XYZ file of C-alpha atoms in Angstrom:
656
model
C -11.117 -2.600 22.337
C -10.362 -0.078 25.122
C -10.130 3.352 25.061
C -6.817 2.957 26.339
C -5.621 1.321 23.172
C -6.256 4.989 21.121
C -7.554 3.237 18.177
C -5.853 5.127 15.515
C -7.714 6.382 12.496
C -5.741 8.878 11.356
C -5.657 11.853 8.391
C -3.630 14.058 7.263
C -4.542 16.685 5.012
C -2.627 17.954 1.799
C -3.486 14.525 0.019
C -0.442 13.321 0.125
C 0.205 16.231 -1.591
C 3.707 17.111 -1.606
C 4.722 18.889 -4.725
C 5.088 21.804 -6.808
C 7.287 24.062 -8.554
C 10.099 24.060 -11.534
C 10.830 20.856 -11.415
C 14.448 20.126 -10.431
C 15.578 23.350 -8.694
C 16.184 24.056 -5.099
C 13.224 26.213 -4.474
C 10.271 24.591 -6.439
C 7.532 27.162 -6.640
C 4.730 26.775 -3.860
C 3.103 24.117 -1.943
C 0.349 22.995 -3.881
C -2.190 19.846 -3.227
C -2.980 17.535 -6.099
C -6.703 18.944 -6.595
C -5.671 22.715 -7.095
C -3.925 25.076 -8.139
C -0.626 26.477 -6.630
C -2.049 29.658 -6.629
C -4.067 29.270 -3.158
C -0.261 28.453 -1.504
C 1.911 30.748 0.033
C 5.021 28.682 1.051
C 8.125 27.813 -0.761
C 9.052 24.016 -1.165
C 12.688 23.852 -0.080
C 13.835 20.592 -1.281
C 14.466 18.649 -5.148
C 11.464 17.362 -6.254
C 11.602 14.636 -9.167
C 7.991 14.144 -9.639
C 5.536 16.600 -9.261
C 1.460 15.869 -8.514
C -1.394 16.625 -11.308
C -4.047 18.863 -10.261
C -6.812 16.180 -9.345
C -9.060 18.022 -11.726
C -7.230 17.506 -14.232
C -8.025 13.794 -14.121
C -10.805 12.253 -14.858
C -11.531 8.280 -14.368
C -14.022 7.398 -17.573
C -14.779 3.825 -16.299
C -14.078 0.892 -14.871
C -14.050 -0.391 -10.968
C -12.114 2.585 -9.644
C -15.015 4.599 -11.399
C -17.493 2.729 -9.981
C -16.220 2.701 -6.479
C -16.174 6.704 -6.699
C -19.809 6.496 -7.504
C -20.852 4.044 -4.826
C -18.774 6.375 -2.404
C -20.401 9.444 -3.465
C -23.872 8.594 -2.731
C -23.752 8.038 0.193
C -21.877 11.345 0.899
C -24.322 12.903 -0.591
C -27.231 10.884 1.023
C -26.389 11.847 5.051
C -28.543 14.497 5.760
C -26.714 17.967 6.906
C -29.193 18.388 10.335
C -27.837 14.840 11.550
C -24.461 15.020 10.913
C -24.229 18.435 12.872
C -26.168 17.128 15.263
C -23.212 16.060 17.872
C -21.668 19.959 17.051
C -24.907 22.099 17.897
C -25.952 19.720 20.874
C -22.334 20.622 22.521
C -22.896 24.546 21.657
C -26.191 24.571 23.274
C -27.713 24.766 19.934
C -29.817 22.077 19.510
C -32.221 20.895 22.601
C -35.691 21.121 22.388
C -37.621 21.084 25.225
C -39.910 17.753 25.175
C -43.432 18.435 23.582
C -41.541 21.183 21.409
C -42.439 22.150 17.804
C -38.896 22.072 17.033
C -38.151 18.494 16.077
C -34.798 17.041 17.274
C -32.659 15.568 14.386
C -32.081 11.152 14.406
C -28.588 11.231 16.116
C -26.163 9.259 14.186
C -24.576 6.141 15.641
C -21.748 4.313 16.396
C -18.669 6.579 17.004
C -20.790 9.072 16.550
C -23.265 8.674 19.097
C -23.773 11.255 21.483
C -21.780 8.938 24.405
C -18.772 8.725 22.362
C -15.828 10.640 23.015
C -14.722 10.395 19.648
C -17.820 12.140 18.031
C -17.423 14.654 15.097
C -14.384 12.886 13.435
C -16.494 11.472 10.919
C -17.561 15.567 9.211
C -13.941 16.282 8.859
C -13.382 13.067 6.570
C -16.800 14.161 4.788
C -15.477 17.339 4.368
C -12.528 15.970 3.039
C -14.498 13.461 0.693
C -16.832 16.023 -0.668
C -13.883 18.223 -2.094
C -12.459 15.267 -3.322
C -15.332 14.331 -4.766
C -16.833 17.215 -6.631
C -12.501 17.656 -7.758
C -12.267 13.542 -9.455
C -16.015 14.195 -10.969
C -16.982 18.024 -11.260
C -20.496 17.681 -9.814
C -21.665 20.773 -8.211
C -23.678 18.823 -5.536
C -20.392 17.713 -3.813
C -19.469 21.475 -3.547
C -22.834 22.574 -2.404
C -23.227 19.896 0.182
C -19.948 21.144 0.960
C -20.732 24.633 1.615
C -23.888 23.619 3.714
C -21.668 21.710 6.478
C -19.185 25.048 6.160
C -21.877 27.291 7.117
C -23.250 25.271 9.653
C -20.012 24.735 11.422
C -19.251 28.936 11.287
C -22.062 29.055 12.915
C -21.569 26.303 15.751
C -18.527 28.141 16.203
C -19.595 31.578 17.046
C -22.060 30.617 19.076
C -19.056 28.850 21.479
C -17.567 31.811 21.365
C -14.252 30.221 22.504
C -11.497 32.031 20.774
C -12.495 30.076 17.679
C -12.301 26.399 19.236
C -14.963 23.967 17.615
C -15.586 20.192 18.492
C -18.286 17.867 19.024
C -17.345 17.689 22.339
C -16.049 20.136 25.147
C -12.573 21.783 25.595
C -12.133 19.694 28.690
C -11.597 16.289 26.317
C -8.194 18.761 25.094
C -7.781 19.694 29.206
C -7.697 15.682 29.916
C -4.899 15.187 27.712
C -2.908 17.728 28.262
C -3.140 16.486 31.772
C -2.263 13.013 30.320
C -5.972 11.304 32.213
C -7.959 9.101 30.019
C -9.360 9.911 27.183
C -10.333 9.128 23.792
C -7.901 10.707 21.565
C -9.242 14.517 20.469
C -6.775 16.219 19.038
C -6.802 12.946 16.549
C -10.736 14.300 16.114
C -9.941 17.453 15.570
C -7.569 16.645 12.488
C -10.070 15.849 10.906
C -11.464 18.888 10.899
C -8.585 21.058 10.226
C -7.615 18.588 7.928
C -11.636 18.494 6.124
C -11.876 22.250 6.101
C -8.112 23.028 4.546
C -9.511 20.462 1.459
C -12.798 22.623 1.360
C -10.358 25.722 0.398
C -8.089 24.292 -1.169
C -10.156 21.470 -3.274
C -13.401 23.919 -3.606
C -12.229 27.068 -3.108
C -14.404 27.707 0.185
C -13.169 30.500 1.696
C -15.560 30.357 4.474
C -13.829 27.227 5.419
C -10.569 29.578 6.073
C -11.690 31.636 7.695
C -13.139 28.748 10.402
C -9.961 26.838 10.142
C -8.135 29.937 10.587
C -9.666 31.117 14.129
C -9.408 27.431 15.295
C -5.313 27.529 14.653
C -5.795 31.009 17.138
C -7.665 28.831 19.652
C -4.866 26.410 19.555
C -2.183 28.610 19.558
C -3.461 30.112 22.480
C -3.778 26.813 24.273
C -0.584 25.306 23.883
C 1.537 27.821 23.683
C 1.534 28.312 27.929
C 2.399 24.479 27.663
C 6.118 23.257 28.700
C 8.167 21.627 26.303
C 7.368 18.583 28.777
C 3.648 19.008 28.931
C 3.518 19.119 25.419
C 5.295 15.120 25.128
C 2.732 14.060 27.535
C -0.103 15.348 25.655
C 1.783 13.404 22.572
C 1.463 10.079 24.274
C -1.781 10.317 23.583
C -2.572 9.605 19.408
C -2.999 13.178 17.809
C -3.590 11.374 14.222
C -1.887 13.823 12.035
C -2.146 16.927 13.481
C 1.498 18.249 12.415
C 0.667 17.364 8.532
C -2.188 19.678 9.336
C -0.930 22.739 10.212
C 1.974 22.251 8.283
C -0.217 22.412 5.222
C -2.383 25.408 6.935
C 1.029 26.786 7.441
C 1.676 26.307 3.107
C -1.558 27.831 2.744
C -1.362 31.305 4.954
C 2.258 31.571 5.267
C 1.591 32.390 9.160
C 4.453 31.374 11.167
C 1.860 30.919 14.031
C 0.530 27.710 11.800
C 4.304 26.428 11.989
C 4.942 26.406 15.280
C 1.840 24.389 16.242
C 2.702 21.874 13.326
C 6.572 21.644 15.461
C 4.304 21.442 18.877
C 3.298 18.333 17.606
C 6.844 16.179 17.207
C 6.534 13.150 18.826
C 10.109 12.912 20.279
C 9.472 8.771 21.621
C 8.584 7.652 18.217
C 10.449 9.982 16.192
C 13.428 10.122 17.668
C 14.152 6.647 17.142
C 13.753 6.310 13.633
C 15.483 8.932 12.681
C 18.473 7.013 14.189
C 17.056 3.737 11.987
C 15.641 1.725 14.678
C 13.234 -0.701 14.261
C 10.271 0.560 17.023
C 7.318 -0.165 16.013
C 6.828 -4.014 17.799
C 3.428 -3.505 19.638
C 2.945 0.173 18.630
C -0.205 0.946 17.756
C 0.094 1.381 13.895
C -2.476 3.785 12.793
C -0.913 6.465 15.813
C 2.349 6.467 14.117
C 1.635 6.291 10.442
C 0.335 9.909 10.197
C 3.443 11.227 12.213
C 5.582 10.410 9.854
C 2.939 12.011 6.780
C 3.327 14.814 9.173
C 7.294 14.804 9.163
C 7.300 14.191 5.094
C 5.519 17.693 5.079
C 8.260 19.400 7.282
C 10.865 18.236 4.776
C 9.152 19.295 2.393
C 8.714 22.889 3.590
C 11.348 23.284 5.698
C 14.436 21.333 4.267
C 14.640 19.335 7.864
C 16.759 16.353 7.021
C 15.972 13.862 10.318
C 12.528 14.602 8.909
C 12.799 12.813 5.958
C 15.469 10.099 7.244
C 12.610 9.358 9.260
C 10.170 9.124 6.687
C 12.536 7.237 4.689
C 13.004 4.851 7.281
C 10.011 4.435 8.419
C 8.178 3.218 4.777
C 10.946 0.973 4.361
C 11.004 -0.928 7.649
C 7.039 -1.029 7.015
C 6.897 -1.954 3.575
C 10.014 -4.859 3.555
C 9.414 -5.831 7.122
C 5.179 -5.299 8.407
C 3.695 -5.672 4.919
C 1.458 -8.918 3.885
C 0.728 -9.595 -0.074
C -2.408 -7.203 -0.255
C -0.447 -4.612 0.855
C -2.085 -3.924 4.243
C -0.255 -3.544 8.194
C -0.596 -4.387 11.819
C -3.255 -7.183 13.727
C -4.983 -6.213 16.147
C -4.315 -2.464 15.454
C -0.614 -2.983 15.921
C 2.762 -3.578 14.585
C 4.597 -6.487 15.990
C 7.812 -7.671 15.832
C 9.168 -7.745 12.086
C 9.623 -10.152 9.339
C 6.778 -12.675 11.923
C 4.134 -12.344 9.455
C 3.163 -16.133 9.685
C 2.098 -15.709 13.077
C -0.038 -12.916 12.197
C -2.728 -14.821 9.630
C -5.881 -13.146 12.569
C -8.812 -12.316 11.862
C -8.020 -8.750 12.655
C -5.184 -7.928 10.371
C -4.682 -4.883 8.205
C -6.946 -1.600 9.475
C -7.932 -0.165 6.367
C -6.999 3.547 8.013
C -3.164 1.932 8.243
C -2.917 1.332 3.976
C -5.131 5.054 3.064
C -2.037 6.626 5.650
C 0.418 4.296 3.577
C -0.488 5.316 0.587
C -0.124 9.485 1.441
C 3.301 8.747 2.812
C 4.138 6.945 -0.390
C 2.926 9.377 -2.527
C 5.646 12.049 -0.692
C 8.265 9.949 -1.235
C 7.206 9.648 -5.044
C 7.465 12.723 -5.801
C 10.966 13.079 -3.698
C 12.164 10.158 -6.169
C 10.837 9.027 -8.920
C 11.270 5.378 -7.930
C 9.640 2.475 -9.701
C 9.621 0.822 -6.718
C 7.417 3.126 -4.630
C 4.948 3.155 -7.072
C 4.852 -0.611 -6.609
C 3.429 -0.508 -3.434
C 1.141 1.800 -4.423
C -0.196 -0.417 -6.913
C 0.066 -3.401 -4.775
C -1.535 -1.680 -1.327
C -4.253 0.016 -3.811
C -6.134 -2.985 -6.377
C -5.422 -5.521 -3.335
C -6.962 -3.499 -0.302
C -8.456 -0.136 -0.805
C -10.002 -0.728 -4.237
C -11.491 -3.940 -1.944
C -12.185 -2.714 0.908
C -15.575 -1.446 -0.392
C -18.431 -4.172 -0.776
C -20.106 -3.158 -4.667
C -23.417 -4.528 -3.759
C -24.180 -1.890 -1.291
C -21.306 0.598 -0.844
C -20.721 -0.377 2.455
C -16.504 -0.458 3.370
C -14.477 -2.697 6.133
C -12.630 -2.030 8.946
C -10.112 -4.896 9.050
C -9.238 -7.366 5.746
C -8.786 -10.837 7.821
C -5.714 -13.015 6.726
C -7.348 -15.886 9.291
C -8.283 -18.896 6.633
C -11.844 -18.842 6.634
C -13.038 -15.662 7.868
C -14.760 -13.050 5.748
C -15.152 -9.192 5.500
C -17.570 -7.534 8.164
C -18.964 -4.314 6.325
C -20.428 -0.480 7.745
C -23.689 0.535 7.744
C -24.721 3.708 6.295
C -25.452 5.599 9.522
C -24.981 3.940 12.783
C -21.262 2.768 12.797
C -18.618 5.347 11.316
C -15.670 4.026 12.303
C -12.395 5.258 11.345
C -11.754 3.277 8.468
C -15.522 4.444 7.443
C -14.343 8.041 7.696
C -10.915 7.272 5.723
C -12.726 5.392 3.109
C -15.560 8.684 2.431
C -11.627 10.032 1.415
C -9.736 6.714 -0.074
C -12.820 5.616 -2.217
C -13.001 9.951 -3.991
C -9.614 10.619 -5.007
C -8.277 7.085 -7.382
C -7.597 10.072 -9.558
C -4.793 11.093 -7.531
C -1.486 8.776 -8.434
C -2.386 7.849 -11.775
C 0.209 10.440 -13.332
C 2.732 12.976 -12.359
C 4.832 14.698 -14.550
C 8.654 16.402 -14.137
C 9.073 19.654 -16.551
C 9.629 17.687 -19.340
C 7.094 14.448 -18.929
C 4.761 12.587 -17.757
C 4.901 9.574 -15.883
C 2.133 6.577 -15.917
C 2.307 4.540 -12.730
C -1.248 3.238 -13.054
C -3.102 1.310 -15.339
C -6.720 3.049 -15.327
C -8.999 3.751 -17.760
C -8.789 7.827 -17.677
C -7.840 11.100 -19.026
C -4.997 13.915 -18.089
C -4.939 17.218 -19.070
C -1.672 18.859 -18.763
C -2.243 22.427 -19.530
C 0.918 24.221 -19.339
C 1.868 21.748 -22.642
C -1.579 21.880 -23.972
C -2.026 17.653 -24.474
C -4.256 15.378 -23.103
C -3.339 11.691 -22.560
C -6.344 9.017 -22.781
C -5.752 5.377 -21.470
C -7.665 2.840 -22.431
C -7.530 -0.258 -20.732
C -9.565 -3.362 -18.905
C -6.340 -3.303 -16.807
C -5.881 -5.962 -14.598
C -8.632 -8.438 -16.900
C -6.239 -7.824 -19.763
C -2.124 -7.460 -19.660
C -2.575 -4.292 -22.263
C -2.915 -0.575 -21.537
C -3.647 2.446 -24.654
C -2.449 5.715 -24.462
C -3.788 8.401 -26.987
C -2.363 11.435 -27.377
C -4.950 14.845 -28.113
C -3.078 18.077 -28.627
C -3.685 21.047 -31.166
C -0.116 21.183 -32.003
C 2.828 18.778 -32.077
C 4.321 18.565 -28.338
C 7.647 17.224 -27.809
C 8.229 14.716 -24.645
C 8.915 12.278 -22.972
C 6.810 9.761 -21.649
C 7.750 7.258 -18.479
C 5.588 3.761 -18.446
C 5.996 2.207 -15.548
C 8.090 -1.132 -15.921
C 6.516 -3.048 -12.144
C 8.797 -5.369 -10.937
C 6.142 -8.096 -10.857
C 6.629 -8.334 -14.927
C 9.008 -10.684 -15.047
C 7.968 -11.989 -18.502
C 8.813 -9.307 -20.012
C 6.863 -5.957 -21.843
C 5.685 -5.550 -25.637
C 5.724 -1.864 -26.652
C 4.001 -0.463 -29.716
C 3.939 3.267 -31.140
C 1.514 3.758 -33.524
C 1.699 -0.021 -34.392
C 5.122 -0.399 -34.209
C 7.052 -2.694 -32.111
C 9.924 -0.639 -30.001
C 12.799 -2.153 -28.378
C 12.942 -2.177 -24.797
C 16.165 -2.427 -22.951
C 14.482 -1.861 -19.649
C 13.986 -3.971 -16.959
C 11.298 -4.815 -14.386
C 11.005 -2.594 -11.498
C 11.942 0.510 -13.791
C 10.675 3.230 -15.921
C 10.336 3.312 -20.120
C 11.431 6.540 -21.827
C 9.886 6.976 -24.727
C 10.207 10.555 -26.515
C 9.285 12.110 -29.748
C 7.550 14.942 -30.882
C 3.915 13.762 -30.426
C 1.196 15.207 -32.954
C -2.792 14.536 -32.343
C -3.968 10.677 -32.278
C -0.448 9.338 -31.836
C -0.876 5.688 -30.291
C 1.222 3.824 -27.379
C 0.031 0.130 -26.646
C 1.653 -1.191 -23.764
C 1.373 -5.241 -22.349
C 3.314 -6.428 -19.754
C 2.009 -10.400 -19.640
C 0.908 -11.579 -15.835
C 2.191 -14.980 -15.196
C 1.164 -16.887 -11.393
C 3.438 -16.258 -8.873
C 3.911 -17.544 -4.643
C 3.964 -14.658 -2.267
C 5.757 -15.819 1.254
C 5.288 -14.355 4.308
C 9.343 -13.237 5.452
C 9.729 -15.919 8.160
C 7.932 -19.493 6.839
C 8.998 -19.571 2.902
C 5.688 -22.540 3.377
C 2.827 -20.120 3.871
C 2.431 -18.478 1.191
C -0.564 -16.006 -0.545
C -1.047 -16.821 -4.518
C -0.699 -13.381 -6.820
C -1.421 -13.372 -10.657
C 1.074 -10.208 -11.690
C -0.425 -7.663 -9.417
C -3.125 -8.914 -8.060
C -3.759 -11.455 -5.135
C -6.061 -14.186 -5.290
C -8.310 -15.371 -2.459
C -9.542 -18.901 -2.455
C -13.455 -18.618 -2.852
C -14.600 -21.033 0.409
C -18.392 -20.462 0.722
C -21.029 -18.921 3.095
C -21.477 -21.490 5.749
C -22.850 -20.099 9.271
C -21.867 -15.993 8.036
C -23.359 -13.557 10.455
C -24.231 -10.146 10.536
C -22.152 -7.941 8.148
C -21.809 -4.966 10.664
C -20.334 -6.801 14.656
C -19.252 -3.070 15.379
C -21.581 -0.877 15.768
C -23.524 -2.162 18.743
C -23.991 0.573 20.884
C -24.226 -1.686 23.909
C -20.828 -2.497 23.393
C -18.937 -0.147 20.823
C -15.512 -1.394 20.655
C -16.200 -5.377 20.162
C -13.486 -6.038 17.729
C -11.288 -8.609 18.495
C -12.367 -11.891 19.174
C -14.742 -11.538 16.791
C -16.427 -14.807 15.891
C -15.644 -16.042 12.487
C -17.913 -19.402 13.617
C -15.286 -21.001 10.808
C -16.605 -24.283 10.069
C -14.154 -27.773 11.309
C -14.500 -28.323 7.412
C -12.416 -25.656 6.033
C -9.102 -26.383 4.452
C -6.002 -24.080 3.671
C -3.525 -26.498 2.500
C -2.548 -26.936 -0.675
C -0.498 -30.291 -1.831
C 1.830 -28.801 -4.489
C 4.165 -31.500 -3.909
C 6.963 -28.868 -4.905
C 5.767 -28.774 -7.971
C 5.585 -25.390 -10.524
C 2.505 -23.512 -9.467
C 1.277 -23.836 -13.275
C 0.903 -27.472 -12.492
C -1.866 -27.359 -9.644
C -3.164 -24.270 -10.613
C -4.611 -23.647 -13.850
C -7.075 -21.043 -15.676
C -10.963 -21.391 -15.338
C -11.589 -20.033 -19.051
C -14.700 -17.431 -19.819
C -13.543 -16.552 -16.424
C -10.997 -13.632 -16.259
C -8.594 -13.333 -13.391
C -10.325 -17.107 -11.518
C -7.851 -19.760 -11.128
C -8.858 -23.037 -9.826
C -6.618 -25.975 -8.187
C -6.413 -29.180 -9.190
C -6.189 -30.667 -6.530
C -7.056 -30.359 -3.077
C -7.316 -32.877 -0.101
C -10.486 -34.783 -0.322
C -10.279 -34.644 -4.183
C -12.610 -31.323 -3.654
C -11.474 -28.375 -5.935
C -10.533 -24.457 -4.866
C -11.895 -21.624 -6.814
C -9.431 -18.307 -6.817
C -10.445 -14.534 -7.293
C -8.493 -11.424 -7.053
C -9.029 -10.388 -3.090
C -10.679 -7.122 -3.933
C -13.814 -9.297 -5.405
C -13.941 -11.637 -2.933
C -17.053 -10.320 -1.106
C -19.730 -12.083 1.104
C -18.236 -15.009 1.102
C -15.314 -16.972 3.184
C -12.104 -16.740 1.691
C -8.015 -17.884 1.903
C -5.582 -15.431 0.824
C -1.562 -17.115 2.823
C -1.917 -21.536 2.303
C 0.330 -24.013 4.184
C 1.717 -25.409 1.161
C 3.079 -29.325 1.289
């Protein structure tokens, strides 16, 4: 990879935030983060909303796969010392350069993309600010708030010493000047976006007022920097990757109500990328995927705060185009970080597929769209990408995370290191692995949507009711919801009926069967006066199915219910697990040699028979299957892709 590829790693604030207020009216109260109540917002949403996020602190994941990932990510976030994280910022401000022989000990610099010779340095600290705030909201543990406070205080000191009208970064302003001039530089606005977003998250999720003060000063600097530019100069600047700066300024505007912040958000409207989408044109072929996606998250926020219908059109068209024509079975997209021609997946099963940042941002956009429509199809995609891509990003043994998730048969996952990688996907992983509670439940003014089947509980304070969900999903097909309330409450529950659940559904309320008239890909509504201890039992039998590529039905992945399965191909010739942090070659992405043995085979001889004839469950092993026959007679075991780690695998098979 070269710097000119502008490797995109984006973040946009407000956690898919979207939502708010009095459901069903044209002006729905105040825009809020799902992590905090609306009292921190000053700008009304100007569009109809059908579903609203719960505040993140009102949802607790109690145990299971997602809980374990949150715990591991939290330990990593707390383990990184503030002095090391702040080193490049302090060097940039001239604060941390002791002379040889000085009694002051220099902190050990971080490596990888946070190295002092990297133009993207500083991006991870913004992600960490968000990750710590999300962990605090998700768990209530004060250690995360205190760690965030210490970083915010340190950043305030750097901003004061720099004394550049509010500018704050780990690199000099000359990087921004180079970007404005159109000369080569690696995405300085992208990096600043992480800081803008992380500081705003610290305010909204963790209540840090100093963070809002810092980011407001940064916005004053940005306004002074950008206001003198002509529209032509700004569009030239926006040709370089800028992350979700539009989204960050829209979200800051929602917090402050300052029209200058709205103006800044609108400065980051990239005409060349967005106008074709507004006109229903798929302009994604060869586009850098994660440069594109956060722009559309910002467009979604624009629509919500200003009612801009063109922004809505672009966001909806983009989402549908990516999901329907550019997405692999596990919910990810892109090859070598770029979109390619639509419906050509079988030609792009390489070792460089599905940058994890892309899916992180697609899920943020998905949350916006769901609140607009409460559409089960949108929720289905969220489940697909969450379980099969994001959940599997983290290695359960080390807690480290993946950059790419290769679709190349015989490849394997490659993981970060604790302090010497800091790729974009490490930064977005700090957030993704900390906010699993954000999309399990939504509500309208009457009742609750249950979108995901994860052991958890949600408290709806306004209704005085708590729902407790118990399940071993996806290792079992049943989830159980128990109502906790001091007084009976009349409300509907909207139970997602997944599109994959073609074998039907069994629904019981307090042990009694309830007839279901709805079809897969919709919601089952159960409305009654709920009282303490009422219980719902919901079962969606899972079945094996093929997920063929759009362009070639003989190339297909295999899924069981919502879960994509991966064939286990052994550990022969596995190399090291973190090739992308070599200081001598920090852009060593493409062409990584997976040394795939010649014996690796990804052909299944099915004879056109049903999948259940040639793939059988393994007794005593949940979500585990074995081929009945393979060339040479050697069976292959298939397990969920999300738990395929430190192992060669195959996701897409050639069917014969």
